[in-house]
Amino acid sequence: MSDRTASGASGPIPGPAAVLLMAAILLVAALAWLARPVTPGGDAQRLVRAELVDRGPPSGLAGARNLPLHWDLQAPGKSGVAELRLRFDRPARAEGTPPEPWAVVVPRLGNAWTIDINGHPLASGGELERANDAWAARRPVWVVVPDFLLQPDNELRVRLRADLGRRAGLSAVWVGPAAELQALWQREEWVRITLPQAVTVLSLLVAGLSALLWLQQRDSLYAWAAVGETAWGLRLIDTWWEQTWLDWPGAVALTLVLFWVWTAALYRMIASLWDNQRPRSEARAVAAVVLAGPLLLAVSWVAGRSQPLVLWMLASLTLWMVLAARLWWDCRRQPSWPRWLVTLALTLCVAAITRDLVAGRSMVELYEESAWNKYAGVTLALAVLVIVSLRFKQAREQLVQLNHSIGERLAAREAELNQRHAELTALAQAKAAAEERSRILRDMHDGAGAHLIAAIKQVESGQAQRGELLGTLQESLDQLRLSIDAMNLPPGDVNALLSSLRYRLGRRIEAAGLRLQWRVEELPLLVYLQAADMRHLQFILLEAISNVIQHARASRLTVRATADNGDVLLELEDDGCGSDPTSTGGNGRRSMTERAALVGARCEYPPRENGTLVRLILPRVRP
Amino acid sequence: MNTPPSPVHAEPWRVVLLEDDERLRGYFERSICDHPALALQASFSRLRDAQSWLETHPADILLTDLALPDGHGLELIYRLRRLQPACEVLVISVLGDEDTVLACVEAGAVGYIHKDAAPADMGRTIADVKGGASPISPMLARRLLERLRQVDLAPEGRPGPGTAPPPPVPLTPREHDVLRLIARGYTYAEIAEQEGITRHTVQMHIKNLYGKLSVHSRGQAVYEASRLGLVEPPRP
């Protein structure tokens, strides 16, 4: 139900309140239907006239009286024993019809009682002689009257013991054929016993559930709900046992204590629902009223009058009415389903208790009516159940939302990581490309480029011989070829590196008058050598060969490549004049050593008597 | 360096040249003319011209560039094998393009010359081809070995679509040894010495090897060439 459709002259009613009102109306209607009055037909008679005779201290009620009799209202401040005589006729039976059992139904009487018909005792409840006994007198009375006891004109005598302030009295009495009265008695039993028993069961179940929830979640709302519902369930426990375990006024004191506990717990529940933000004055007023209860009970007891207690009841009710009104107001400001629910339940309870108080204190004709508050209390138990279910729903939604948001966050994180990965990959590719470019440029510059510059210088100087110039250009071309070879070399293939070197430099070595001895074995693949490493190796070997060609004045160059236990050993040996490490060759050697270190190899120059030996050791795995 | 002196031949070999770079064509023309055993029959800069000329004129040697303005040299190599099986093809290649050279060898070329080779050598190299020499570099030898290894490693049974493995090339152990030694950098002379054969035999081994590769790789060469984007697949 939306605000718009529910709105009227009094202003918009919020959705939850409207729904709750509807639910409450339906609940009350269902209860009213269940407890609808039954009027027996046929020969059943409702006896409302009685002759009262005092059998104890004078009550002032002797004489003809109308039923129901409400002792507390009609003989205030007095207790006593009285006999009520009711007369009824039994219509003559038609000839030949079988005898029909009759019954007496008394919806309410108390406190202790006996019932006689025509001087024959039929039934009794409680101890007539013992004032303030433990007999609760909750049940409606159903007595079957044997046919032979009935005369055309009969006298029904009900003897009552009326205790002070204990709702003693006698409702109207029904007599008639048992079949006619059955439905009436069942209705009374249902309203006075069965429903209140169901209420106690429900209250105690809700109390148990709340206690469990409190143990698990330590939410003060559940603790107070458990306390309140336990008190409410125990308060109605006398519908299970007519003979309670406490004499009056112990029983009434217990009932009142339970009621105070219930009110205190109810207020704490309300405070919990308002996040413990209720005004302190309000809390103080509730505490004062609850604590004043025992005090006024004691005063009532000592004074022998019920007025102080009634006064307390009225004050208490007034406070709760004000509180209920205030809660409605607060609900409209900060609405939530639990608040609406509890406020509604509270309102129903206050209304029912008010009605019961009015009925019990001022209206004799309502003596027969059962108290409403025990039913109203159910709404509170139901409210607690609904609140529990709402909280579970909320928790579940939060969980679902949490899962959802975790999923979303994971997806976002994954997307972020993917993007980062893509960026890093792009960056790495760009870096690799830049490195490759700079490597090629360096190769060009140091190799072919350097020789081309030298060639240009030679031409410019004008002193260079044609052969020298050609040699320089040839070297430039060789460098270029080697650079290109290096790009195509399979990584780690030292054989390919060596053979390409020989293929490119063979002519120059020959032209330098060197006899090349080639002793190259099949070498293992050194997988750790990448393109840049191959280029370094090529440079080292080229440098070594160039040194031999240019400086060694040798006649023989031996190139050996052997595999030793997976390691690769490269040796370049000449029979020349050897080299002086301090001469210009030293620069080249340092460069060779550095480059060897870069690829994880070792460059050695073992001393020789004549000639030079360059040894390059490439380990099987990179150190 | 690795080639024997050209054998004496009564008639000079008829050479046809296809090269679109004018300066290079000039060098090649001079090299051919300078060599006594060679006679330049015709010189072209366009593939179509060379092709139509070869349809009517017999030749002994075709020296062809690969990347031509109106097509790829590979096309002509295929055609020539049908037109003039006796005509041997030498490919003019650029540095570091062993893959294309290998595709040409598989298509039927018997050797290749680098564009940067010296002119004096070039004439001799061309002439030597007819004498049984097939120029090879260690790099190309390595590619060939790789190619053969791929055959060995290829799984048995029918190949899957698009991954047709090259057909096996039945090399003799000697041919295989020669190829491996070349790949390691040994010269023909060194190989001949090691293997106890003549240098000429070594050269013949190479030429045979090329031939086998070409015979056994016709389909593969087309596949490779089209994969490399060099030629259109031949029409049936």
mmCIF file of C-alpha atoms in Angstrom, chain A residues 324-524:
data_model
loop_
_atom_site.group_PDB
_atom_site.id
_atom_site.type_symbol
_atom_site.label_atom_id
_atom_site.label_comp_id
_atom_site.label_asym_id
_atom_site.label_seq_id
_atom_site.Cartn_x
_atom_site.Cartn_y
_atom_site.Cartn_z
ATOM 1 C CA ALA A 324 2.609 4.730 22.524
ATOM 2 C CA ALA A 325 1.469 8.028 21.040
ATOM 3 C CA ARG A 326 5.010 9.319 21.149
ATOM 4 C CA LEU A 327 6.311 6.172 19.479
ATOM 5 C CA TRP A 328 3.814 6.589 16.653
ATOM 6 C CA TRP A 329 5.076 10.088 16.199
ATOM 7 C CA ASP A 330 8.721 8.947 16.236
ATOM 8 C CA CYS A 331 7.944 6.133 13.809
ATOM 9 C CA ARG A 332 6.678 8.614 11.301
ATOM 10 C CA ARG A 333 9.880 10.585 11.577
ATOM 11 C CA GLN A 334 12.272 7.648 11.366
ATOM 12 C CA PRO A 335 10.233 4.776 10.072
ATOM 13 C CA SER A 336 11.323 1.178 10.011
ATOM 14 C CA TRP A 337 9.341 -2.012 9.927
ATOM 15 C CA PRO A 338 10.464 -3.254 13.374
ATOM 16 C CA ARG A 339 9.534 0.053 14.996
ATOM 17 C CA TRP A 340 6.114 0.119 13.395
ATOM 18 C CA LEU A 341 5.532 -3.461 14.435
ATOM 19 C CA VAL A 342 6.447 -3.005 18.060
ATOM 20 C CA THR A 343 4.586 0.268 18.309
ATOM 21 C CA LEU A 344 1.470 -1.335 16.913
ATOM 22 C CA ALA A 345 1.761 -4.317 19.262
ATOM 23 C CA LEU A 346 2.281 -2.015 22.197
ATOM 24 C CA THR A 347 -0.759 0.027 21.210
ATOM 25 C CA LEU A 348 -2.894 -3.077 20.992
ATOM 26 C CA CYS A 349 -1.673 -4.232 24.410
ATOM 27 C CA VAL A 350 -2.355 -0.873 26.018
ATOM 28 C CA ALA A 351 -5.821 -0.778 24.460
ATOM 29 C CA ALA A 352 -6.602 -4.318 25.611
ATOM 30 C CA ILE A 353 -5.346 -3.719 29.136
ATOM 31 C CA THR A 354 -7.289 -0.469 29.350
ATOM 32 C CA ARG A 355 -10.409 -2.210 28.247
ATOM 33 C CA ASP A 356 -9.831 -5.049 30.712
ATOM 34 C CA LEU A 357 -9.268 -2.605 33.526
ATOM 35 C CA VAL A 358 -12.406 -0.687 32.699
ATOM 36 C CA ALA A 359 -14.401 -3.892 32.297
ATOM 37 C CA GLY A 360 -13.060 -5.400 35.503
ATOM 38 C CA ARG A 361 -13.431 -2.296 37.645
ATOM 39 C CA SER A 362 -16.561 -0.622 36.509
ATOM 40 C CA MET A 363 -18.922 -2.779 34.483
ATOM 41 C CA VAL A 364 -20.740 -5.567 36.272
ATOM 42 C CA GLU A 365 -22.364 -6.847 33.084
ATOM 43 C CA LEU A 366 -18.929 -7.586 31.585
ATOM 44 C CA TYR A 367 -18.070 -10.038 34.385
ATOM 45 C CA GLU A 368 -18.541 -12.938 31.993
ATOM 46 C CA GLU A 369 -16.218 -11.561 29.395
ATOM 47 C CA SER A 370 -12.736 -12.954 29.193
ATOM 48 C CA ALA A 371 -9.774 -10.568 29.504
ATOM 49 C CA TRP A 372 -8.453 -9.242 26.173
ATOM 50 C CA ASN A 373 -4.889 -8.485 27.164
ATOM 51 C CA LYS A 374 -3.759 -12.090 26.906
ATOM 52 C CA TYR A 375 -4.610 -12.045 23.215
ATOM 53 C CA ALA A 376 -3.133 -8.610 22.643
ATOM 54 C CA GLY A 377 0.125 -9.877 24.111
ATOM 55 C CA VAL A 378 0.347 -12.296 21.178
ATOM 56 C CA THR A 379 0.915 -9.444 18.805
ATOM 57 C CA LEU A 380 4.128 -8.634 20.596
ATOM 58 C CA ALA A 381 5.371 -12.197 20.198
ATOM 59 C CA LEU A 382 4.428 -12.066 16.520
ATOM 60 C CA ALA A 383 6.184 -8.723 16.164
ATOM 61 C CA VAL A 384 9.375 -10.257 17.556
ATOM 62 C CA LEU A 385 9.109 -13.103 15.061
ATOM 63 C CA VAL A 386 8.627 -10.719 12.161
ATOM 64 C CA ILE A 387 11.559 -8.593 13.347
ATOM 65 C CA VAL A 388 13.743 -11.683 13.459
ATOM 66 C CA SER A 389 12.722 -12.625 9.932
ATOM 67 C CA LEU A 390 13.294 -9.041 8.745
ATOM 68 C CA ARG A 391 16.756 -9.041 10.244
ATOM 69 C CA PHE A 392 17.582 -12.330 8.563
ATOM 70 C CA LYS A 393 16.321 -10.938 5.290
ATOM 71 C CA GLN A 394 18.419 -7.824 5.758
ATOM 72 C CA ALA A 395 21.498 -9.878 6.668
ATOM 73 C CA ARG A 396 20.960 -12.059 3.629
ATOM 74 C CA GLU A 397 20.588 -9.031 1.367
ATOM 75 C CA GLN A 398 23.730 -7.552 2.817
ATOM 76 C CA LEU A 399 25.516 -10.833 2.197
ATOM 77 C CA VAL A 400 24.268 -10.969 -1.375
ATOM 78 C CA GLN A 401 25.259 -7.351 -1.872
ATOM 79 C CA LEU A 402 28.628 -8.041 -0.309
ATOM 80 C CA ASN A 403 29.151 -11.028 -2.590
ATOM 81 C CA HIS A 404 28.075 -8.929 -5.514
ATOM 82 C CA SER A 405 30.407 -6.101 -4.606
ATOM 83 C CA ILE A 406 33.245 -8.535 -3.967
ATOM 84 C CA GLY A 407 32.596 -9.985 -7.428
ATOM 85 C CA GLU A 408 32.559 -6.520 -8.913
ATOM 86 C CA ARG A 409 35.733 -5.580 -7.120
ATOM 87 C CA LEU A 410 37.409 -8.749 -8.261
ATOM 88 C CA ALA A 411 36.347 -8.089 -11.832
ATOM 89 C CA ALA A 412 37.580 -4.511 -11.594
ATOM 90 C CA ARG A 413 40.852 -5.687 -10.108
ATOM 91 C CA GLU A 414 41.231 -8.274 -12.832
ATOM 92 C CA ALA A 415 40.531 -5.686 -15.513
ATOM 93 C CA GLU A 416 43.060 -3.409 -13.856
ATOM 94 C CA LEU A 417 45.641 -6.183 -13.759
ATOM 95 C CA ASN A 418 44.947 -7.067 -17.380
ATOM 96 C CA GLN A 419 45.376 -3.475 -18.370
ATOM 97 C CA ARG A 420 48.554 -3.215 -16.334
ATOM 98 C CA HIS A 421 49.811 -6.390 -17.936
ATOM 99 C CA ALA A 422 49.009 -5.037 -21.379
ATOM 100 C CA GLU A 423 50.807 -1.802 -20.528
ATOM 101 C CA LEU A 424 53.817 -3.671 -19.206
ATOM 102 C CA THR A 425 53.866 -5.916 -22.249
ATOM 103 C CA ALA A 426 53.667 -2.919 -24.559
ATOM 104 C CA LEU A 427 56.373 -1.238 -22.524
ATOM 105 C CA ALA A 428 58.557 -4.331 -22.640
ATOM 106 C CA GLN A 429 58.029 -4.632 -26.374
ATOM 107 C CA ALA A 430 58.865 -0.988 -26.878
ATOM 108 C CA LYS A 431 61.931 -1.409 -24.699
ATOM 109 C CA ALA A 432 63.014 -4.528 -26.575
ATOM 110 C CA ALA A 433 62.512 -2.755 -29.891
ATOM 111 C CA ALA A 434 64.489 0.243 -28.637
ATOM 112 C CA GLU A 435 67.269 -2.005 -27.396
ATOM 113 C CA GLU A 436 67.333 -3.892 -30.665
ATOM 114 C CA ARG A 437 67.465 -0.644 -32.582
ATOM 115 C CA SER A 438 70.259 0.784 -30.479
ATOM 116 C CA ARG A 439 72.164 -2.494 -30.765
ATOM 117 C CA ILE A 440 71.899 -2.444 -34.548
ATOM 118 C CA LEU A 441 72.838 1.208 -34.654
ATOM 119 C CA ARG A 442 75.842 0.556 -32.441
ATOM 120 C CA ASP A 443 76.851 -2.353 -34.642
ATOM 121 C CA MET A 444 76.532 -0.198 -37.722
ATOM 122 C CA HIS A 445 78.441 2.606 -36.136
ATOM 123 C CA ASP A 446 81.243 0.525 -34.636
ATOM 124 C CA GLY A 447 81.493 -1.899 -37.528
ATOM 125 C CA ALA A 448 80.636 -0.960 -41.078
ATOM 126 C CA GLY A 449 80.217 2.725 -40.227
ATOM 127 C CA ALA A 450 83.669 3.059 -38.678
ATOM 128 C CA HIS A 451 85.278 1.472 -41.702
ATOM 129 C CA LEU A 452 83.313 3.623 -44.112
ATOM 130 C CA ILE A 453 84.466 6.718 -42.232
ATOM 131 C CA ALA A 454 88.021 5.423 -42.421
ATOM 132 C CA ALA A 455 87.617 4.868 -46.165
ATOM 133 C CA ILE A 456 86.333 8.408 -46.665
ATOM 134 C CA LYS A 457 89.271 9.757 -44.646
ATOM 135 C CA GLN A 458 91.651 7.734 -46.806
ATOM 136 C CA VAL A 459 90.102 9.133 -49.983
ATOM 137 C CA GLU A 460 90.135 12.674 -48.587
ATOM 138 C CA SER A 461 93.796 12.437 -47.549
ATOM 139 C CA GLY A 462 94.580 11.521 -51.138
ATOM 140 C CA GLN A 463 97.522 9.456 -49.992
ATOM 141 C CA ALA A 464 95.805 6.137 -49.675
ATOM 142 C CA GLN A 465 96.713 3.398 -52.083
ATOM 143 C CA ARG A 466 93.919 1.842 -54.063
ATOM 144 C CA GLY A 467 94.536 -1.488 -52.345
ATOM 145 C CA GLU A 468 94.335 0.064 -48.879
ATOM 146 C CA LEU A 469 91.075 1.798 -49.737
ATOM 147 C CA LEU A 470 89.641 -1.394 -51.178
ATOM 148 C CA GLY A 471 90.724 -3.273 -48.067
ATOM 149 C CA THR A 472 88.956 -0.786 -45.816
ATOM 150 C CA LEU A 473 85.788 -0.940 -47.903
ATOM 151 C CA GLN A 474 86.023 -4.716 -47.964
ATOM 152 C CA GLU A 475 86.249 -4.741 -44.180
ATOM 153 C CA SER A 476 83.252 -2.460 -43.988
ATOM 154 C CA LEU A 477 81.292 -4.864 -46.133
ATOM 155 C CA ASP A 478 82.460 -7.801 -44.022
ATOM 156 C CA GLN A 479 81.279 -6.009 -40.914
ATOM 157 C CA LEU A 480 77.931 -5.406 -42.512
ATOM 158 C CA ARG A 481 77.644 -9.047 -43.542
ATOM 159 C CA LEU A 482 78.585 -10.204 -40.069
ATOM 160 C CA SER A 483 75.990 -7.897 -38.542
ATOM 161 C CA ILE A 484 73.341 -9.376 -40.782
ATOM 162 C CA ASP A 485 74.588 -12.911 -40.099
ATOM 163 C CA ALA A 486 74.397 -12.233 -36.366
ATOM 164 C CA MET A 487 70.737 -11.300 -36.729
ATOM 165 C CA ASN A 488 70.018 -14.605 -38.421
ATOM 166 C CA LEU A 489 72.099 -16.806 -36.188
ATOM 167 C CA PRO A 490 70.110 -19.416 -34.320
ATOM 168 C CA PRO A 491 70.463 -18.534 -30.613
ATOM 169 C CA GLY A 492 73.081 -20.668 -28.909
ATOM 170 C CA ASP A 493 74.486 -22.180 -32.131
ATOM 171 C CA VAL A 494 78.235 -21.517 -31.798
ATOM 172 C CA ASN A 495 78.941 -23.672 -34.867
ATOM 173 C CA ALA A 496 76.844 -21.385 -37.008
ATOM 174 C CA LEU A 497 78.609 -18.371 -35.549
ATOM 175 C CA LEU A 498 82.040 -19.803 -36.332
ATOM 176 C CA SER A 499 81.175 -20.949 -39.840
ATOM 177 C CA SER A 500 79.675 -17.598 -40.766
ATOM 178 C CA LEU A 501 82.817 -15.878 -39.480
ATOM 179 C CA ARG A 502 84.988 -18.102 -41.610
ATOM 180 C CA TYR A 503 82.759 -17.638 -44.634
ATOM 181 C CA ARG A 504 82.983 -13.863 -44.319
ATOM 182 C CA LEU A 505 86.601 -13.522 -43.264
ATOM 183 C CA GLY A 506 88.198 -16.445 -45.102
ATOM 184 C CA ARG A 507 89.183 -14.242 -47.995
ATOM 185 C CA ARG A 508 90.787 -11.607 -45.748
ATOM 186 C CA ILE A 509 92.657 -14.217 -43.724
ATOM 187 C CA GLU A 510 93.957 -15.708 -46.912
ATOM 188 C CA ALA A 511 94.844 -12.280 -48.286
ATOM 189 C CA ALA A 512 96.843 -11.571 -45.133
ATOM 190 C CA GLY A 513 99.010 -14.542 -45.951
ATOM 191 C CA LEU A 514 97.698 -16.642 -43.127
ATOM 192 C CA ARG A 515 97.131 -20.325 -43.424
ATOM 193 C CA LEU A 516 93.905 -21.131 -41.628
ATOM 194 C CA GLN A 517 93.637 -24.376 -39.769
ATOM 195 C CA TRP A 518 90.043 -25.107 -39.005
ATOM 196 C CA ARG A 519 89.413 -27.613 -36.212
ATOM 197 C CA VAL A 520 85.798 -27.237 -35.320
ATOM 198 C CA GLU A 521 83.846 -30.024 -33.691
ATOM 199 C CA GLU A 522 80.113 -30.395 -33.523
ATOM 200 C CA LEU A 523 79.248 -28.221 -30.521
ATOM 201 C CA PRO A 524 76.276 -28.443 -28.181
#
